Coordinates of C-alpha atoms (C1' of nucleotides) in Angstrom, one line a residue:
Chain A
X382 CA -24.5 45.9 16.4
X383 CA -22.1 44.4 14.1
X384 CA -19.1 47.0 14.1
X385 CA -16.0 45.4 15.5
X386 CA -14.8 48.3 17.0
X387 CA -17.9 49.2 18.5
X388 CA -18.3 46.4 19.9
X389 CA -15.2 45.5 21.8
X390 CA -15.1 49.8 22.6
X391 CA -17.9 49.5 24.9
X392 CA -16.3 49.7 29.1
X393 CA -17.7 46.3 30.3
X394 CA -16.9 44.3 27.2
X395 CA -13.1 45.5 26.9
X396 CA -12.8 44.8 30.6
X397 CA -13.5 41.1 29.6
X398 CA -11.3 40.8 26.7
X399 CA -8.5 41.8 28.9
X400 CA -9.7 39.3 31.6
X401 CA -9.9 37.1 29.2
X402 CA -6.3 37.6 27.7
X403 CA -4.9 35.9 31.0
X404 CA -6.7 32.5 29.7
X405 CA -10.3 31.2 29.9
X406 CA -12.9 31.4 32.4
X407 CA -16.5 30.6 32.9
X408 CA -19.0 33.2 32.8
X409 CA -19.5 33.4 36.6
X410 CA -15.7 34.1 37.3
X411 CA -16.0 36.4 34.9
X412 CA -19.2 38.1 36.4
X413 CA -17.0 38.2 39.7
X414 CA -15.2 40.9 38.6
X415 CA -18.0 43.2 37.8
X416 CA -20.5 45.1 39.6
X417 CA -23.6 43.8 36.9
X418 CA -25.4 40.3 37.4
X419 CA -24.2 37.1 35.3
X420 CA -26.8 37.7 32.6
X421 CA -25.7 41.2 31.8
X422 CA -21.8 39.7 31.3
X423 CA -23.1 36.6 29.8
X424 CA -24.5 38.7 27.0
X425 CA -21.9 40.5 26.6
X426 CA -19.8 37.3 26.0
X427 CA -22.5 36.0 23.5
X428 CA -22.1 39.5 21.6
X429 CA -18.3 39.3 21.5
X430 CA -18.3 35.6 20.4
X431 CA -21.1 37.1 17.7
X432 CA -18.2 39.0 16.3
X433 CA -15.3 36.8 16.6
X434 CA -13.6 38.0 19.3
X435 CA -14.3 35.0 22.0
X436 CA -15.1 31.8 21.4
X437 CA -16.6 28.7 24.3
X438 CA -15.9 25.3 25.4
X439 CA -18.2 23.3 26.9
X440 CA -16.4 21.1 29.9
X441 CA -19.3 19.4 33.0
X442 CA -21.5 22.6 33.5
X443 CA -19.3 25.2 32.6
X444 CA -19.1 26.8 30.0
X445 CA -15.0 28.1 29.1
X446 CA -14.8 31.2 27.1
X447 CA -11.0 32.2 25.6
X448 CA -10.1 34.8 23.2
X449 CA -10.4 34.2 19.2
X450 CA -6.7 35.4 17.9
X451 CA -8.0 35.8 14.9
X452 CA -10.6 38.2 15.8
X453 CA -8.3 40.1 17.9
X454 CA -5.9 40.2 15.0
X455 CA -8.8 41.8 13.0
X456 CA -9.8 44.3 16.0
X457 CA -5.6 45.3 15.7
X458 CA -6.1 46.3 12.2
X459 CA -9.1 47.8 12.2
X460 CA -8.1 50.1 14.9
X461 CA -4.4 50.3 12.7
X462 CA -6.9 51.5 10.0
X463 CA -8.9 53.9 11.2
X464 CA -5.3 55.8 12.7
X465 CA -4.3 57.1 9.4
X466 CA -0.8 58.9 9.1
X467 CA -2.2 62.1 9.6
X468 CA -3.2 61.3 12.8
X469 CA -0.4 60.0 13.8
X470 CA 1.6 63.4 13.3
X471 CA -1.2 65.5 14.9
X472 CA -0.2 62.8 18.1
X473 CA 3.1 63.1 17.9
X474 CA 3.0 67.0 18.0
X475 CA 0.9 66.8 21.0
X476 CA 2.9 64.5 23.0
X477 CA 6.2 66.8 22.1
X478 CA 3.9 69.9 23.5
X479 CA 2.9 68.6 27.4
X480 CA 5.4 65.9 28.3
X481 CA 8.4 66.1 29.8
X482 CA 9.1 62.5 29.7
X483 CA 11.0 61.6 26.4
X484 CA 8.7 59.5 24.9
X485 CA 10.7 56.2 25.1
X486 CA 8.6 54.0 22.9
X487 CA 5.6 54.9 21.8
X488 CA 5.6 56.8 18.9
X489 CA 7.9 54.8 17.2
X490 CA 7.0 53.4 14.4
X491 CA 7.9 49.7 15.2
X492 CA 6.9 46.4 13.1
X493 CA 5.0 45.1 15.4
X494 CA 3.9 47.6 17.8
X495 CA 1.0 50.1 16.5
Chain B
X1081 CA -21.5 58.6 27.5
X1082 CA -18.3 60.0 29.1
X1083 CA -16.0 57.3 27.4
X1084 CA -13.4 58.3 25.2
X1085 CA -12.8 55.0 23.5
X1086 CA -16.9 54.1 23.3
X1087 CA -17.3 57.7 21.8
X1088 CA -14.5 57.5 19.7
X1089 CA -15.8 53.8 18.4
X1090 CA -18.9 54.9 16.9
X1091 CA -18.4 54.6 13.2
X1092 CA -19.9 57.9 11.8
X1093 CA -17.7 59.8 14.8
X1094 CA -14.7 57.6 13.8
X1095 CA -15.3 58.9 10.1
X1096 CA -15.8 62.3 11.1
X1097 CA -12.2 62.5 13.1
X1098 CA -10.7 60.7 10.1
X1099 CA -11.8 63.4 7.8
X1100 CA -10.9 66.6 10.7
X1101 CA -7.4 64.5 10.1
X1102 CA -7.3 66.0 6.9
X1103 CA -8.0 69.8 8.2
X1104 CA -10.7 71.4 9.9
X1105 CA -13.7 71.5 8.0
X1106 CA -17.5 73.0 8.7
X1107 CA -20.3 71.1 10.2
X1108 CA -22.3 71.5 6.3
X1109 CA -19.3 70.2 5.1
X1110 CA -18.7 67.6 6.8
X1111 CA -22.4 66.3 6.8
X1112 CA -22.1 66.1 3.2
X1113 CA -20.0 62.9 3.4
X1114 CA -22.6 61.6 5.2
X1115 CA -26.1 60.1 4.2
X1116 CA -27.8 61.5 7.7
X1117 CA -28.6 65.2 8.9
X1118 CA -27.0 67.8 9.7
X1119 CA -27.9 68.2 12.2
X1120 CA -27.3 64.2 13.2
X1121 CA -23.2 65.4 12.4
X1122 CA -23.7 68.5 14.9
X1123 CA -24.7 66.6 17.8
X1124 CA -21.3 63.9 17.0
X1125 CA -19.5 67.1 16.7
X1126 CA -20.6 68.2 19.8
X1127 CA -20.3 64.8 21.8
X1128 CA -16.5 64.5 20.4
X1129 CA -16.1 68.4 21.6
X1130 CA -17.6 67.1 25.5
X1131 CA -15.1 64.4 25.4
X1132 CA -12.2 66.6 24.3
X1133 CA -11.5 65.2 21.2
X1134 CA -12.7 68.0 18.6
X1135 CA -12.9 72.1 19.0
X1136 CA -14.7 74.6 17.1
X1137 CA -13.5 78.2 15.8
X1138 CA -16.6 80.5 14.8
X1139 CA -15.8 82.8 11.3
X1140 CA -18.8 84.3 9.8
X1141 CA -21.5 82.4 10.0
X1142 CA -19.5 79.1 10.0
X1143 CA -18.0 77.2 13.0
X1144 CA -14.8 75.1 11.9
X1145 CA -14.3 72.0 13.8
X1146 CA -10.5 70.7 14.0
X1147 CA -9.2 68.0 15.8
X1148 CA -7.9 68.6 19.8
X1149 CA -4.7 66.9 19.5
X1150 CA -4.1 66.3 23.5
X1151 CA -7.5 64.5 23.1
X1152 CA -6.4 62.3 20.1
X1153 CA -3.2 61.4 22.0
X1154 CA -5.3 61.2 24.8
X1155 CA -7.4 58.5 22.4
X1156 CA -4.4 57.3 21.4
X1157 CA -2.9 56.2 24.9
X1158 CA -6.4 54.6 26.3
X1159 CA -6.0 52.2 23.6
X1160 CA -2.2 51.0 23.9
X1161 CA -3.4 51.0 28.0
X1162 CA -6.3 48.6 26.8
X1163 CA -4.0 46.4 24.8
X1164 CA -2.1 44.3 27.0
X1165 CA 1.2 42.3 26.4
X1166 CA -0.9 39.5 26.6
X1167 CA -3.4 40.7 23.6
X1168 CA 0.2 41.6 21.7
X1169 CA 1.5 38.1 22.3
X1170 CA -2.1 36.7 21.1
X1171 CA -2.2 38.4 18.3
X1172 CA 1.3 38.0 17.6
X1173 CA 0.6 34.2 17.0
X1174 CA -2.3 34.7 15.1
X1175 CA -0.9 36.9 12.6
X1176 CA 2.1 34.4 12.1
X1177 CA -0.7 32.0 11.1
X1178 CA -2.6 32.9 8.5
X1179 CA -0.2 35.0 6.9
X1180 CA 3.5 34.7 5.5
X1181 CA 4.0 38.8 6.1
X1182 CA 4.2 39.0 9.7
X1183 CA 4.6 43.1 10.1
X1184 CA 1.2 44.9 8.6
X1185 CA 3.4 47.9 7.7
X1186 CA 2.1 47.2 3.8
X1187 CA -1.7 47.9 3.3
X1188 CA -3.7 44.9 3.9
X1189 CA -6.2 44.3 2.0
X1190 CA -8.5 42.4 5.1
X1191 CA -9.8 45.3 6.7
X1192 CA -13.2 45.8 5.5
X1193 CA -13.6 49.0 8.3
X1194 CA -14.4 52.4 7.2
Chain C
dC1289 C1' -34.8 7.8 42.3
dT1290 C1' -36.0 13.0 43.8
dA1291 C1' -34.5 17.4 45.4
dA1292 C1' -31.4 20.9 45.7
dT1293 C1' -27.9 23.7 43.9
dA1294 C1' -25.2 26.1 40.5
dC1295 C1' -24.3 27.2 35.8
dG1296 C1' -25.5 29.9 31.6
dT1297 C1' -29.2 31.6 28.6
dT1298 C1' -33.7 33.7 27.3
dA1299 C1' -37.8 36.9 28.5
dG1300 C1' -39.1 41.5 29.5
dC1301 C1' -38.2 46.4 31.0
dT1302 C1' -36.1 50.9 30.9
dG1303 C1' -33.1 54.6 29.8
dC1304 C1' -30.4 56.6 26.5
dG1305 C1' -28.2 57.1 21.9
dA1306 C1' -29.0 58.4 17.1
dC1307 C1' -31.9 60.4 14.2
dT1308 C1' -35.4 63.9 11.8
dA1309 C1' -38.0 68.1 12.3
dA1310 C1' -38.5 72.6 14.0
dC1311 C1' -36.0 76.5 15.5
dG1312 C1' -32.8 80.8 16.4
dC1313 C1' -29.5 83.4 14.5
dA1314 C1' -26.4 85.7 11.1
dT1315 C1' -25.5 87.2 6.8
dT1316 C1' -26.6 88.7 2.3
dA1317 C1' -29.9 90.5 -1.3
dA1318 C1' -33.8 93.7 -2.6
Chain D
dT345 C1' -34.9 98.6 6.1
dT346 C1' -37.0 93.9 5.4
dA347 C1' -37.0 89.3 3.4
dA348 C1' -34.7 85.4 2.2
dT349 C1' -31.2 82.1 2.4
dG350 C1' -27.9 79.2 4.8
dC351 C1' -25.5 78.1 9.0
dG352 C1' -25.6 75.3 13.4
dT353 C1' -28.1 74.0 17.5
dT354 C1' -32.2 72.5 20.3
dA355 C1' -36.8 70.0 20.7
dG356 C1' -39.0 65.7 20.4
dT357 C1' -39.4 60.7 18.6
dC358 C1' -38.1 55.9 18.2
dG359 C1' -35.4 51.8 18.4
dC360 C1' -32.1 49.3 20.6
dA361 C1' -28.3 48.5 24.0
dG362 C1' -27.7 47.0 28.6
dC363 C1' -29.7 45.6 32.6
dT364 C1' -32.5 42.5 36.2
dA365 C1' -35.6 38.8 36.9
dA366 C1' -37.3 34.4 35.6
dC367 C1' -36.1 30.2 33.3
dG368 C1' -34.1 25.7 31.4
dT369 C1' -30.6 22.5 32.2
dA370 C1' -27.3 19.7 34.2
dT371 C1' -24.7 18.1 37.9
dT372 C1' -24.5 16.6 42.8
dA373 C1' -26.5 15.4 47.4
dG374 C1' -30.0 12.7 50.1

DNA sequence: CTAATACGTTAGCTGCGACTAACGCATTAA
DNA sequence: TTAATGCGTTAGTCGCAGCTAACGTATTAG
């Protein structure tokens, strides 16, 4: 599996990225915070690192992993890219049908945001 | 697979909302953009229906497929959830390193995706 | 030193996702 | 009417993604 979004899309792995946005962590800390063994997240870490998106430190028996900015930069814009315009006014039609809430933020089209 | 992101990731279902984007279209039709079956497009069609994301109108002998827009906003809102501040700031630094353009509003020519 | 403990990875299994082939059903042609 | 063509779905196969169990390795206790 080599797509990046498929990758990072998948429930357990997305989970970690978002762990893993708070700063590193070893695998078992990780693994606390899911109901699957060490192994199961520990692959999932080597897939992600596979495709950019984490990288490891080595420090006494512990192995750190940390998010790769880079590759998250690249997950960003491919998601950026697969949400063409068109989409984007589809959205916007359906959030002015069944909310209530005047949408404060985000379908603006901000710099950074989106 | 009940996941609207992990459904949404796989590529030949992200290329088949891309081009729904665009209008709705038949299943023939829309397999011909596609080197598998038709009946390989059917069974996306009808996983992105399950999840909400697509609906079909039957005309003929034809079904038209179209995009559900409360799903796509639905898409649209599990992603901004999964994308923390933290991920924004994260990104933010690593977009204001390797390039001098620090908004993507203009087409960048990185994303190899699609 | 040896043994024990804890960390992360590799070996092996299983279920399910993605595909082609076979099918049912309409529509159109004869 | 019947036959033929084209539509979309269902039946069945295969490979691989995701998991647990077993392992190697390295630190720490004795």
């Amino acid at each position: 599996m080599l797509d990046l979004l498929e990758v990072a899309a998948e429930p357990n792995r997305r989970r970690l990225l978002q762990l893993l946005a708070r700063g590193e962590s070893t695998v078992t800390e990780l693994a606390g915070a899911f109901p699957v063994s060490r192994s199961a997240i520990s692959q999932h870490l080597l897939l992600l690192a596979e495709v950019g998106l984490v990288s490891a430190r080595k420090s006494g028996r512990n192995r750190y992993y940390s998010l790769e900015e880079a590759g998250m930069a690249r997950l960003r814009q491919a998601f950026d890219s697969f949400w063409t315009h068109e989409l984007d006014l589809l959205v916007a039609d359906a959030a002015a049908l069944n909310s209530r809430t005047p949408h404060p933020d985000p379908p603006t089209p901000q710099a950074g945001e989106l």
